[in-house]
CSV table of C-alpha atoms in Angstrom, one decimal:
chain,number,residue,atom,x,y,z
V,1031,UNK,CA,-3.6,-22.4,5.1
V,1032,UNK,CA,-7.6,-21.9,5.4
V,1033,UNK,CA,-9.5,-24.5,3.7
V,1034,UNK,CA,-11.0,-22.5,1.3
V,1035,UNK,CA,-7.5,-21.1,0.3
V,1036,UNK,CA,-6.4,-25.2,0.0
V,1037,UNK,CA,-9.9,-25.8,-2.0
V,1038,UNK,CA,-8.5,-23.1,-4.6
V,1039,UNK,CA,-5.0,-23.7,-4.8
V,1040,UNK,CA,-6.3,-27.8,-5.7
V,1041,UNK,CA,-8.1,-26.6,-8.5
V,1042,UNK,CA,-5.6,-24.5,-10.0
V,1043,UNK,CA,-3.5,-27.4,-9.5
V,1044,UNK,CA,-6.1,-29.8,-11.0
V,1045,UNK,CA,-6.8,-27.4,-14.0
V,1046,UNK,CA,-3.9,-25.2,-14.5
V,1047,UNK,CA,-6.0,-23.6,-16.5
V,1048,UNK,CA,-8.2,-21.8,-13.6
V,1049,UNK,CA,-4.7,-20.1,-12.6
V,1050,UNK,CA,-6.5,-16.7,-14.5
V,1051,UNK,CA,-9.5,-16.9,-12.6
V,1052,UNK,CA,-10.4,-14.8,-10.0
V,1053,UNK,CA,-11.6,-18.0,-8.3
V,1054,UNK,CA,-11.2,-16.0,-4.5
V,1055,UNK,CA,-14.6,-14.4,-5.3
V,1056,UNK,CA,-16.3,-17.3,-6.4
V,1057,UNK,CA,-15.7,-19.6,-3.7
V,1058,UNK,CA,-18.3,-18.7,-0.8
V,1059,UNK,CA,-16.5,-18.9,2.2
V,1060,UNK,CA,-19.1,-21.1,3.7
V,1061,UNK,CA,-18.9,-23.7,0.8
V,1062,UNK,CA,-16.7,-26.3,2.3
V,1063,UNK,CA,-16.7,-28.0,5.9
V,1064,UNK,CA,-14.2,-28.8,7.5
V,1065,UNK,CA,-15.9,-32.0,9.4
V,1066,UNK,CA,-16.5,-35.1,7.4
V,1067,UNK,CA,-19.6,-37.9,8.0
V,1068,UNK,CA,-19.0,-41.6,9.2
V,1069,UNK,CA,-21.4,-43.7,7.7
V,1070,UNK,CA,-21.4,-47.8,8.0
V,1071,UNK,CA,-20.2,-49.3,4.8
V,1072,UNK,CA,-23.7,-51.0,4.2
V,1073,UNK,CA,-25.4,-47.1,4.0
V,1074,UNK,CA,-23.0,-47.2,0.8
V,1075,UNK,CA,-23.9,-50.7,-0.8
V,1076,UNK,CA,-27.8,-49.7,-0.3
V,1077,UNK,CA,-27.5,-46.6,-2.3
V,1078,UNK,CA,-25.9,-48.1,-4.9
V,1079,UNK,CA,-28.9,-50.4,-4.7
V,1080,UNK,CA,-31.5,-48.1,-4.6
V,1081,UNK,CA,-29.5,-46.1,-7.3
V,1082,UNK,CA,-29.1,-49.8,-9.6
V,1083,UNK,CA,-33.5,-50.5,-8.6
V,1084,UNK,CA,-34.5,-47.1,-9.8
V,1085,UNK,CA,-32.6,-46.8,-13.1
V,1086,UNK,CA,-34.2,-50.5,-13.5
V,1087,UNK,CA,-37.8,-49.1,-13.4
V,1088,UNK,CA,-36.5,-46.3,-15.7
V,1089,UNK,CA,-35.9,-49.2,-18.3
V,1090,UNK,CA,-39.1,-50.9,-18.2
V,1091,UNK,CA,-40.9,-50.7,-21.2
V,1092,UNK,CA,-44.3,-50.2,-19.2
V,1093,UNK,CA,-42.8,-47.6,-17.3
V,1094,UNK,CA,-41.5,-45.8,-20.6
V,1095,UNK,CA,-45.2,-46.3,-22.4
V,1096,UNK,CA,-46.8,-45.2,-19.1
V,1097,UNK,CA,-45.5,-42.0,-19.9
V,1098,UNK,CA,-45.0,-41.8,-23.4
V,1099,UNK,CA,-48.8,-39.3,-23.7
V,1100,UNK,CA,-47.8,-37.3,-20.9
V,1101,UNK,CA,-44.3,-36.7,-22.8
V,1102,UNK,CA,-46.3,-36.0,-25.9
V,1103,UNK,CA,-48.4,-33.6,-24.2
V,1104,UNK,CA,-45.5,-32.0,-23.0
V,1105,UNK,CA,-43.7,-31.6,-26.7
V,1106,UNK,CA,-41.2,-34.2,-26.3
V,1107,UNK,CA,-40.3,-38.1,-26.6
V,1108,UNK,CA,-37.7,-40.3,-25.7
V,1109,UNK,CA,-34.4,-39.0,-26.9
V,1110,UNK,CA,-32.4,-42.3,-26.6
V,1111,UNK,CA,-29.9,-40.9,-24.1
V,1112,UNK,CA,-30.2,-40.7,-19.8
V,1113,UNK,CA,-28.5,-38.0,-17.8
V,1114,UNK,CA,-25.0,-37.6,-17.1
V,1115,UNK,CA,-23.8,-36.3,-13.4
V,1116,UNK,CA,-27.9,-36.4,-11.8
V,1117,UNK,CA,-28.0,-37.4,-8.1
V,1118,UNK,CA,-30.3,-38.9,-5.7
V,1119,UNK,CA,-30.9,-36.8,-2.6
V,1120,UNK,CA,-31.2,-38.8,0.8
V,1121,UNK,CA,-31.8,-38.5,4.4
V,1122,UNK,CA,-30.8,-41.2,7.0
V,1123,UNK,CA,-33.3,-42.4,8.9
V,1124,UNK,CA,-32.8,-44.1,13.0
V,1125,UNK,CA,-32.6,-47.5,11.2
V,1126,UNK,CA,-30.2,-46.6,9.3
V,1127,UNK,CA,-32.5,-46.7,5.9
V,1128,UNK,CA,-31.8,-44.4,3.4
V,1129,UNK,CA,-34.9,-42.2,2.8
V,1130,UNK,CA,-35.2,-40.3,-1.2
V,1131,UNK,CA,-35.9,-36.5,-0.5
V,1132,UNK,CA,-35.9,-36.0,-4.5
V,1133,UNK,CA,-34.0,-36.8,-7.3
V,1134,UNK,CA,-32.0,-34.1,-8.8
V,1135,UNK,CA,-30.9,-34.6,-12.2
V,1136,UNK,CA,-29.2,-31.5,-13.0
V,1137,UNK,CA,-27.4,-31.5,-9.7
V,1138,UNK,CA,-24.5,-29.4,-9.2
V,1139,UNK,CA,-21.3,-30.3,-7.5
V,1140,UNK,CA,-19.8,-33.1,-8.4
V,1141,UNK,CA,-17.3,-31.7,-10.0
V,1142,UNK,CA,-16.2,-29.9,-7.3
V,1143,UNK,CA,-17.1,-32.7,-4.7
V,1144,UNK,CA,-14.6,-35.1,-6.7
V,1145,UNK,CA,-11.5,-31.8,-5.9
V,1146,UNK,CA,-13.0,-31.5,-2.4
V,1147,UNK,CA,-11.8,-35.3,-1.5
V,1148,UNK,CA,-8.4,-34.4,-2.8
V,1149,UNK,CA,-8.2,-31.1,-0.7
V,1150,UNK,CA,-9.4,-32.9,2.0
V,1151,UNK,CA,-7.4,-35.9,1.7
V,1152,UNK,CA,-10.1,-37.9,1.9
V,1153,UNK,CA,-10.5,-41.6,-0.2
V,1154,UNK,CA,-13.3,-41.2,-2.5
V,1155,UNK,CA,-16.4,-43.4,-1.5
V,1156,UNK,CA,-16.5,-45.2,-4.7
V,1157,UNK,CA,-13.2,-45.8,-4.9
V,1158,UNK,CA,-12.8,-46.4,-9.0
V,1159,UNK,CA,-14.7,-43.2,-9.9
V,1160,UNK,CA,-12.7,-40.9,-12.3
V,1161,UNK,CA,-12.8,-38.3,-15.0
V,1162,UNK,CA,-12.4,-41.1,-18.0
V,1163,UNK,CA,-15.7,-42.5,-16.4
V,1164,UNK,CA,-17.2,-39.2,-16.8
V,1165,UNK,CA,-15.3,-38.9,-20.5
V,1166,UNK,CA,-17.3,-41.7,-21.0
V,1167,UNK,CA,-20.2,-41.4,-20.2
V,1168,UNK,CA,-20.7,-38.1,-22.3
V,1169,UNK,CA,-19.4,-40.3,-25.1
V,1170,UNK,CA,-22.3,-43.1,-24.8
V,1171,UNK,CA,-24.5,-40.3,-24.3
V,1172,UNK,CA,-24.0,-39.4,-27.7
V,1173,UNK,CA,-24.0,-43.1,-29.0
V,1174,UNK,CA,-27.2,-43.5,-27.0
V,1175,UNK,CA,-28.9,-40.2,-28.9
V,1176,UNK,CA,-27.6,-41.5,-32.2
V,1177,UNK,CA,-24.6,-39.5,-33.1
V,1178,UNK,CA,-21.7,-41.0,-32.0
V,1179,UNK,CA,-18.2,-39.0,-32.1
V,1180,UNK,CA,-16.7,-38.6,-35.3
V,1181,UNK,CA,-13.5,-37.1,-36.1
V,1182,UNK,CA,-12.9,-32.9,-35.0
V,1183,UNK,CA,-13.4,-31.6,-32.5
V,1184,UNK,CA,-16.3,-32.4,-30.4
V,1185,UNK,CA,-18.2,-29.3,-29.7
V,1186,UNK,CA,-19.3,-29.0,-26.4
V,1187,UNK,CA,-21.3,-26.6,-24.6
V,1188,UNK,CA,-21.6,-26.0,-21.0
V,1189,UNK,CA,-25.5,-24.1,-20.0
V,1190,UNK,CA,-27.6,-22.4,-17.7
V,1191,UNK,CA,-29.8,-19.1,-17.1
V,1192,UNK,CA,-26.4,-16.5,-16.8
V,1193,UNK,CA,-24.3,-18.8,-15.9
V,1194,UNK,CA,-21.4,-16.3,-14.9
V,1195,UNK,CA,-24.0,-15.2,-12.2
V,1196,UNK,CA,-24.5,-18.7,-10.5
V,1197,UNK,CA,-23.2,-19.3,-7.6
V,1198,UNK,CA,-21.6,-22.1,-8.7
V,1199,UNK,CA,-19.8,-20.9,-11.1
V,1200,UNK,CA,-16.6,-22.0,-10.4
V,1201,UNK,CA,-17.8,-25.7,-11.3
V,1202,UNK,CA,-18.6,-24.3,-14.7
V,1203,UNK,CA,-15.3,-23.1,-15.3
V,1204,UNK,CA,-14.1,-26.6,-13.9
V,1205,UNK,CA,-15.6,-28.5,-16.3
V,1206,UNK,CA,-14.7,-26.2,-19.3
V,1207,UNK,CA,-11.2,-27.1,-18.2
V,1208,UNK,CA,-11.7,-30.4,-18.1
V,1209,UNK,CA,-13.7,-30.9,-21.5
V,1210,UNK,CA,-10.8,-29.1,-23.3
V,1211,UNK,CA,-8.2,-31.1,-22.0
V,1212,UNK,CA,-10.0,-33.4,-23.7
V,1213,UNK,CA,-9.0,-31.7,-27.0
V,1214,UNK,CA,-13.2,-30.6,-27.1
V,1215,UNK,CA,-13.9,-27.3,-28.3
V,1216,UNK,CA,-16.1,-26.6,-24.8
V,1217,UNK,CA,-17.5,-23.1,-23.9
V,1218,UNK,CA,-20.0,-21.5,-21.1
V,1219,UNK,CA,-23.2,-20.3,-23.0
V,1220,UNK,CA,-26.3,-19.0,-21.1
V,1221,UNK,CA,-29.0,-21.2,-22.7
V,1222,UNK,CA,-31.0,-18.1,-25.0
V,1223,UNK,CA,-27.6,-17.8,-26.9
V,1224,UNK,CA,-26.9,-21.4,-27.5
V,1225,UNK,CA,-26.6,-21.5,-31.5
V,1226,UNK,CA,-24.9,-18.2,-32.0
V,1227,UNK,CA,-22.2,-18.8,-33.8
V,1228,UNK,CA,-21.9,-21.8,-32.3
V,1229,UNK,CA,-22.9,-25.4,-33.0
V,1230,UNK,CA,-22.5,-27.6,-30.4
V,1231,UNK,CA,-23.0,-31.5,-30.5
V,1232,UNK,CA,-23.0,-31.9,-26.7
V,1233,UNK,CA,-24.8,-30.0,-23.7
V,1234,UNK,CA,-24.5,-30.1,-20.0
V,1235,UNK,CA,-27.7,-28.4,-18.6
V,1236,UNK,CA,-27.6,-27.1,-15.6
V,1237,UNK,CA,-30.6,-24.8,-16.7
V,1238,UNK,CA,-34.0,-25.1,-14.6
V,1239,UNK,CA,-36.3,-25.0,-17.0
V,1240,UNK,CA,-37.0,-28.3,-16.5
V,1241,UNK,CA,-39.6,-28.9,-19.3
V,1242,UNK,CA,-38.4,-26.5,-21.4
V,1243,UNK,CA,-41.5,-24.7,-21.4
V,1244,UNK,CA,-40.3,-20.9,-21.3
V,1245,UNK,CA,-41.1,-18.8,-24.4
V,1246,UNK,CA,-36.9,-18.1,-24.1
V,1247,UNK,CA,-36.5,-21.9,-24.5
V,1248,UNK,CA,-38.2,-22.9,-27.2
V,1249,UNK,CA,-35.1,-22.8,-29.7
V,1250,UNK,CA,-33.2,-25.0,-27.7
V,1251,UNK,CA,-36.6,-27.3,-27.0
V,1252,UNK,CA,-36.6,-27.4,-30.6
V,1253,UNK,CA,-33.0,-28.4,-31.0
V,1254,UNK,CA,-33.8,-30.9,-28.9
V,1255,UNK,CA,-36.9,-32.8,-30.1
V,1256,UNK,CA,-35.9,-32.6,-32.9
V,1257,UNK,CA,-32.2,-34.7,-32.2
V,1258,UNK,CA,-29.9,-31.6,-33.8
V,1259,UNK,CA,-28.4,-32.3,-30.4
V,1260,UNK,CA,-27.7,-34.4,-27.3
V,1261,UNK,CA,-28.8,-32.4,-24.5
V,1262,UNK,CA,-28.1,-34.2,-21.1
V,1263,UNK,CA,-29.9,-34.1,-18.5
V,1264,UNK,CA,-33.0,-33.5,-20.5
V,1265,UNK,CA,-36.7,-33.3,-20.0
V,1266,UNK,CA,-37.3,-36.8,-20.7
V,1267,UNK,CA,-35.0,-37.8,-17.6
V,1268,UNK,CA,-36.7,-34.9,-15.3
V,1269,UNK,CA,-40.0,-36.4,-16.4
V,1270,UNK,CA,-39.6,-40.5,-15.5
V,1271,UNK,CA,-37.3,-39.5,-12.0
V,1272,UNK,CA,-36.8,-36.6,-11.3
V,1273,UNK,CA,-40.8,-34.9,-11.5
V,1274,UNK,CA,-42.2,-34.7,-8.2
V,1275,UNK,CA,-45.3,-36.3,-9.0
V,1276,UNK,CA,-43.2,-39.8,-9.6
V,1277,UNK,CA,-42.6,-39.9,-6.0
V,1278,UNK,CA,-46.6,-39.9,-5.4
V,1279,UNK,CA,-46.6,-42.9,-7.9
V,1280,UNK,CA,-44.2,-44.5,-6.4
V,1281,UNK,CA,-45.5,-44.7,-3.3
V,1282,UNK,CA,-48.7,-45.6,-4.7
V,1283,UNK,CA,-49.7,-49.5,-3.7
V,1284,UNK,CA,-49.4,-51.3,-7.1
V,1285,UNK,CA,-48.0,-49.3,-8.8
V,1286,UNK,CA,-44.1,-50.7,-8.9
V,1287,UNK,CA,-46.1,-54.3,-9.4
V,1288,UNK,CA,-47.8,-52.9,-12.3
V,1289,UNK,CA,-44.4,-52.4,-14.3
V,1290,UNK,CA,-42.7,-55.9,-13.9
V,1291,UNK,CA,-40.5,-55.1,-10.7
V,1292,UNK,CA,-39.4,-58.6,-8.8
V,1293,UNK,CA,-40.4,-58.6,-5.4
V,1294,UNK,CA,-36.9,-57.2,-4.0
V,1295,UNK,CA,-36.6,-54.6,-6.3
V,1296,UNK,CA,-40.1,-53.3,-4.8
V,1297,UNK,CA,-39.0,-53.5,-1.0
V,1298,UNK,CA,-35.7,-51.7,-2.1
V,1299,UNK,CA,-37.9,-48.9,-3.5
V,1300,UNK,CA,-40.6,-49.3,-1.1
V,1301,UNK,CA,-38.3,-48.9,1.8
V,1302,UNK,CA,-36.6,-45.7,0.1
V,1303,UNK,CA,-39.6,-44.2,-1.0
V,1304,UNK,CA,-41.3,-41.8,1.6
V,1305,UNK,CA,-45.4,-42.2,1.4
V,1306,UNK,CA,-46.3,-39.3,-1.2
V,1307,UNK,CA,-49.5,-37.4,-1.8
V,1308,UNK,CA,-51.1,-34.8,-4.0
V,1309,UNK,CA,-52.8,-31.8,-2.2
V,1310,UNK,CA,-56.3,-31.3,-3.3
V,1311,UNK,CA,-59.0,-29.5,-2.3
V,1312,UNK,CA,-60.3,-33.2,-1.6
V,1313,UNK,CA,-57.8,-34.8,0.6
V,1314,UNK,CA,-57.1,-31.1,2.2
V,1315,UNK,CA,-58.8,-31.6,5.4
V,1316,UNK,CA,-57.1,-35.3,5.9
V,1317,UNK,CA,-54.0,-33.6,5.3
V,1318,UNK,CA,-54.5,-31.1,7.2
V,1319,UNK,CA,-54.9,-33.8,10.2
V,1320,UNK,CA,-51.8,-35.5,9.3
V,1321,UNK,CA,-49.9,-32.4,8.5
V,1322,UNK,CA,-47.5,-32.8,12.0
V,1323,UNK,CA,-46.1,-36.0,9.9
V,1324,UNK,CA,-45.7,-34.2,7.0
V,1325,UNK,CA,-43.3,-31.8,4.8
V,1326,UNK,CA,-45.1,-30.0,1.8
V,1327,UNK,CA,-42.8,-28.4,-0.9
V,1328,UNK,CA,-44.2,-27.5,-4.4
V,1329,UNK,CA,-43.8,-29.8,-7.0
V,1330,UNK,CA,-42.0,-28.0,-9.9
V,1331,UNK,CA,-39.2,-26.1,-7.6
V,1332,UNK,CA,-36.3,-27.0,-7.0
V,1333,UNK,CA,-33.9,-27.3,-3.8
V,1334,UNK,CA,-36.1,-25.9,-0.5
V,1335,UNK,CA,-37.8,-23.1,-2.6
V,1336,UNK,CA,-41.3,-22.6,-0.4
V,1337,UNK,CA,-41.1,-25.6,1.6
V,1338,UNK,CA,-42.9,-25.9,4.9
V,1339,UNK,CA,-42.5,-28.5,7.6
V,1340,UNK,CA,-46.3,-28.9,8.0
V,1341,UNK,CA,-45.5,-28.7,12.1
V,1342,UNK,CA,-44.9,-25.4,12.3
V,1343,UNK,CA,-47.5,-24.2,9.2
V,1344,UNK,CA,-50.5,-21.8,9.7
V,1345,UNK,CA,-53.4,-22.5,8.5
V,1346,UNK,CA,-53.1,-19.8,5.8
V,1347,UNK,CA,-49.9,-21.0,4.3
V,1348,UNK,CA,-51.5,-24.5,4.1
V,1349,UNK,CA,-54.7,-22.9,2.1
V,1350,UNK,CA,-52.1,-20.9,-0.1
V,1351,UNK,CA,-50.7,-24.3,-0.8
V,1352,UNK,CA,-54.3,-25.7,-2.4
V,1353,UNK,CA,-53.9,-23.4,-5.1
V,1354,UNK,CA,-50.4,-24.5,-6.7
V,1355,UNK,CA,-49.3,-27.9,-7.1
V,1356,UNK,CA,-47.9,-29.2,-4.0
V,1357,UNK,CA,-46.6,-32.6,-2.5
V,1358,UNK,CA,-47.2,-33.8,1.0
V,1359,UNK,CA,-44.4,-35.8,1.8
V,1360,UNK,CA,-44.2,-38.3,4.7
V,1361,UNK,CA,-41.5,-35.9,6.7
V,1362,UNK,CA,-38.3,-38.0,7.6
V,1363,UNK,CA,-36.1,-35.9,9.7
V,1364,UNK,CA,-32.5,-34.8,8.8
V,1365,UNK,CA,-30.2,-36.8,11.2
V,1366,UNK,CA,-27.6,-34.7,13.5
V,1367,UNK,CA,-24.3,-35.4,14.1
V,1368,UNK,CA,-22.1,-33.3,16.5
V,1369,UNK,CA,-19.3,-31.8,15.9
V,1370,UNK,CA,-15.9,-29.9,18.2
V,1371,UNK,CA,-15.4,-26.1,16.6
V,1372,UNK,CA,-13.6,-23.2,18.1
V,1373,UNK,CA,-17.1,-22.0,19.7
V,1374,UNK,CA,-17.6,-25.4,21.3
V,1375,UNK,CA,-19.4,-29.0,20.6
V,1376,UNK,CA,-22.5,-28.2,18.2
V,1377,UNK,CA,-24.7,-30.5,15.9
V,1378,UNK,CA,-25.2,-30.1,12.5
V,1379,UNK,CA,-28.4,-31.6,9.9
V,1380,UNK,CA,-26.8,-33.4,7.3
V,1381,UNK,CA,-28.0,-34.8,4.1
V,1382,UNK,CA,-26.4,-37.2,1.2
V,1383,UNK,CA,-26.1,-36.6,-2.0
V,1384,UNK,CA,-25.4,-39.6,-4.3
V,1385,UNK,CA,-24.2,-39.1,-7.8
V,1386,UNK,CA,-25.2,-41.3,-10.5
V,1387,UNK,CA,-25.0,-42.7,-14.5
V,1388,UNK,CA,-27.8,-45.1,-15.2
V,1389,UNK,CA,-27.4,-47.6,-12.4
V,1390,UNK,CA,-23.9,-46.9,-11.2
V,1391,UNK,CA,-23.0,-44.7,-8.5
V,1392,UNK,CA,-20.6,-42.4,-8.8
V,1393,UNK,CA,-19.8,-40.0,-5.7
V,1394,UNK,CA,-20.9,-39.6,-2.1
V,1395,UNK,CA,-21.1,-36.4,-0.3
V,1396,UNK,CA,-22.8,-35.0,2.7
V,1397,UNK,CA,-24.4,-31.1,2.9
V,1398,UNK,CA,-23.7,-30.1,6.6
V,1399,UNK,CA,-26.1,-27.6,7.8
V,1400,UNK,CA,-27.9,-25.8,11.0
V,1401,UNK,CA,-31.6,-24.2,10.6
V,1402,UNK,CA,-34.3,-26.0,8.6
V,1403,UNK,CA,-32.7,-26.0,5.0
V,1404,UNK,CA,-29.7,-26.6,3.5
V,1405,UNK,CA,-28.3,-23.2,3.0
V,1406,UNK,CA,-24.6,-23.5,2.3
V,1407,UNK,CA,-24.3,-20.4,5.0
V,1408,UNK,CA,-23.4,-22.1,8.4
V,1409,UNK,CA,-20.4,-21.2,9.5
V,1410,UNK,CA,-18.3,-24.8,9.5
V,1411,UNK,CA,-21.4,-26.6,7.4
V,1412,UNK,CA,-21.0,-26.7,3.8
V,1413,UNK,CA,-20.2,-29.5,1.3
V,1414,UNK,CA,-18.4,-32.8,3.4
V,1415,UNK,CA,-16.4,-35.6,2.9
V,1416,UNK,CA,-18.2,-39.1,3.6
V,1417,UNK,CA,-16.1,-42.0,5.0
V,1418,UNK,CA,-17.4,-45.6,5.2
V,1419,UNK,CA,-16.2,-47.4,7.0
């Protein structure tokens, strides 16, 4: 049996409910690897650490009020509740240190990532992660935004821009199925068509929008700021994480000092943190010196949408770049690992993604990949198992 006809046949098995879905066409073929990462068991304790230091900055009140006029000039404030299922993207450096590529918190896959251990018969990296935990979680996220679970059913609704035309799409479905065994009254509902005879207490966004600043989003905006419902992950997360620009103050010296961090929770950050900067018409020529140590990728897309490895980029693109706002990352190159297929020994780029609630991790898993990007297209790369060890 193929792996993607074992992938299929676990979910069905997992949520019998799948067994009317054409799930054959909505698995790419490509989606799963069949090769898994060995890490060291400490790469594992210091994401959970960086994971635990970050959502401890979140908390600080002076990192909360250092933001509270941007939020404002954005149309939003603190809702009271985080971001279920968000993830921290990593690469692994020669020394072994973890280094942030961006946080991502409407990150798909987890879902599917938690079935892929069981196809692949893997143990899960954090060994006491289950659905109740995610149960959970969706629970306090309600208690957090002030409108705890009552009795009836709990009205859930699952959104993003078409979401029968994503590609992951078959995550949706999972988590449909698993909100209604439950007993929650959970349905898929592209984001424009929300509150159509429909009311729902709860969403998951998975929708891109990541401000909400679309003319076609301003009803659910509204909904939102105005705590008719718990919408999760929200702007307010995007804004104090998951915004590029955070990774530029980050990196910035004093900054961490300025909002009450101990001196280990700054090295834990400093260490994960590549050094950040804007690209201005200012600092463009210094840049431009520095760009072979450099990745620039805008700041408001999202996975490797117009991203350039400053190596290889003319000095057009770089000019084009001026004009939009773009980050200059330190560049920290994916790490290889080689692996035996039918064709022969070849290496493969792999990154980690680390799944989070507040400060707890959740899920490991590695992207396996050949070219510049993360693609999902490489023949044996995909989505992989991660074993510490």
């Amino acid at each position: 049996m193929g792996l993607k006809t074992k992938f299929i046949a676990q979910l069905k098995k997992s949520f019998p409910g799948l067994n009317t879905e054409q799930l054959e066409s909505l698995v790419a073929d490509n989606l799963l690897s069949p090769f898994h990462v060995e890490l060291p068991k400490s790469v594992l304790e210091q994401a959970q650490q960086i994971v635990s230091t970050f959502f401890a900055l979140r908390e600080k009140d002076s990192y909360k009020s250092h933001y509270r006029d941007l939020a404002a000039l954005k149309g939003f404030k603190d809702p009271g509740n985080k971001s279920i299922m968000m993830s921290y993207d990593f690469h692994l450096d020669e020394n072994q240190q973890l280094k942030l590529i961006e946080v991502n918190t409407n990150a798909s896959f987890l879902a599917l990532g938690h079935e892929m251990y069981k196809t692949l018969e893997l143990p899960l990296p954090v060994a006491d992660f289950t659905w109740d935990e995610v149960r959970n979680d969706i629970l306090n996220e309600m208690k957090l935004q002030g409108h705890p679970v009552g009795s009836g059913p709990f009205r859930v609704a699952i959104t993003d821009e078409k979401p029968s035309e994503q590609r992951l799409f078959a995550e949706f479905l999972v988590y449909n199925e698993l909100f209604k065994s439950w007993g929650w009254d959970s349905r898929i509902v592209d984001y424009r068509e929300l509150f159509n005879n429909f009311d729902p207490q709860f969403i998951y966004n998975r929708y891109t929008d990541f401000f909400l600043s679309e003319e076609s989003s301003q009803v659910l905006k509204n909904k939102f700021v105005n705590g008719d419902v718990c919408l999760s992950p929200n702007p307010y997360e995007y804004l104090l994480l998951a915004d590029k620009q955070r990774l530029i103050e980050w990196s910035r010296p004093g900054f961490l000092e300025a909002q009450g961090m101990t001196e280990q929770e700054i090295q834990v950050l400093r260490n994960a943190v590549p050094v950040s900067y804007d690209l201005t018409t200012t600092n463009a020529d210094e840049l431009w010196s520095m760009r072979k140590k450099l990745f620039f990728k805008p700041k408001n897309a999202f996975g490797s949408k117009q991203s350039y490895r400053g190596h290889s980029m003319s000095r057009k693109a770089f000019e084009d770049l001026q004009t939009s706002a773009t980050i200059a990352m330190e560049y920290i190159p994916a790490p290889e690992i080689p692996f035996e297929t039918p064709e022969g020994t070849q290496n493969f780029k792999y990154d980690l993604r680390c799944y989070a609630y507040q400060g707890r991790l959740q899920l490991v898993l590695a992207r396996l990949y050949q070219g510049q990007v993360t693609n999902l297209r490489s023949p044996y790369g995909g989505f992989a198992g991660t074993v510490f060890k």
